[in-house]
Amino acid sequence: SSDVCSSDLRLTNREVSCLELLMNEHMPKTIAYELNLSVNTVETYLKNVRTKMACKNINQVIVKILNPS
C-alpha cells in the first residue's frame, strides 16, 4: 500500500480507500463492489481527490503520490 498522507490533504477515509484501490489497479466498478458503494460515489470520491491535490486527472494524482516533491 502506498503512503497516502490524508492529514495534509484532508482526504476522507473513503477517498483514501478508493485511491489506494485504484493504485492497486482496480477499476471504479471493482472499487465500488469492494467498498459496497455505487460507481458514481467512487467517481465522486476520486474527483474530490483530484481537486484537493490540484490535479487535472487521476494519473497526475498517482504521479504526485509516487514522486512527492
Coordinates of C-alpha atoms in Angstrom, one line a residue:
S1 CA 0.0 0.0 0.0
S2 CA 1.3 3.4 -0.9
D3 CA 1.7 6.2 1.7
V4 CA -1.3 8.5 1.1
C5 CA -0.9 11.3 3.7
S6 CA -4.6 12.1 4.3
S7 CA -3.9 14.6 7.1
D8 CA -2.0 17.0 4.9
L9 CA -4.6 16.9 2.1
R10 CA -7.7 16.4 4.4
L11 CA -8.8 13.4 2.4
T12 CA -11.6 11.3 3.9
N13 CA -11.1 7.7 4.8
R14 CA -13.3 6.7 1.8
E15 CA -11.3 8.9 -0.6
V16 CA -8.1 7.3 0.7
S17 CA -9.6 3.8 0.3
C18 CA -10.7 4.5 -3.2
L19 CA -7.4 5.9 -4.2
E20 CA -5.4 3.0 -2.7
L21 CA -7.6 0.5 -4.6
L22 CA -7.2 2.5 -7.8
M23 CA -3.4 2.5 -7.3
N24 CA -3.6 -1.3 -7.0
E25 CA -5.1 -1.4 -10.5
H26 CA -8.7 -1.7 -9.5
M27 CA -11.3 0.0 -11.8
P28 CA -14.0 2.2 -10.3
K29 CA -16.6 -0.6 -10.8
T30 CA -14.5 -3.0 -8.8
I31 CA -13.8 -0.4 -6.1
A32 CA -17.5 0.2 -5.8
Y33 CA -18.1 -3.5 -5.3
E34 CA -15.2 -3.9 -2.8
L35 CA -16.4 -0.9 -0.7
N36 CA -20.1 -1.5 -1.2
L37 CA -20.6 1.9 -2.9
S38 CA -22.1 3.0 -6.2
V39 CA -19.8 3.6 -9.1
N40 CA -21.0 7.2 -9.1
T41 CA -19.9 7.6 -5.5
V42 CA -16.5 6.2 -6.2
E43 CA -16.1 8.5 -9.1
T44 CA -17.1 11.5 -6.9
Y45 CA -14.5 10.5 -4.3
L46 CA -11.8 10.3 -6.9
K47 CA -12.9 13.6 -8.3
N48 CA -12.6 15.1 -4.8
V49 CA -9.1 13.7 -4.5
R50 CA -8.1 15.3 -7.8
T51 CA -9.5 18.6 -6.7
K52 CA -7.8 18.5 -3.3
M53 CA -4.4 17.6 -4.9
A54 CA -4.8 20.2 -7.6
C55 CA -4.6 17.7 -10.4
K56 CA -6.3 17.6 -13.8
N57 CA -6.6 13.8 -13.9
I58 CA -6.1 10.8 -11.8
N59 CA -2.8 10.0 -13.5
Q60 CA -1.4 13.2 -12.1
V61 CA -2.6 12.3 -8.7
I62 CA -0.7 8.9 -8.9
V63 CA 2.4 10.6 -10.1
K64 CA 2.3 13.1 -7.2
I65 CA 1.9 10.3 -4.7
L66 CA 4.7 8.2 -6.2
N67 CA 7.1 11.1 -6.7
P68 CA 6.5 13.6 -3.8
S69 CA 8.5 16.8 -4.1

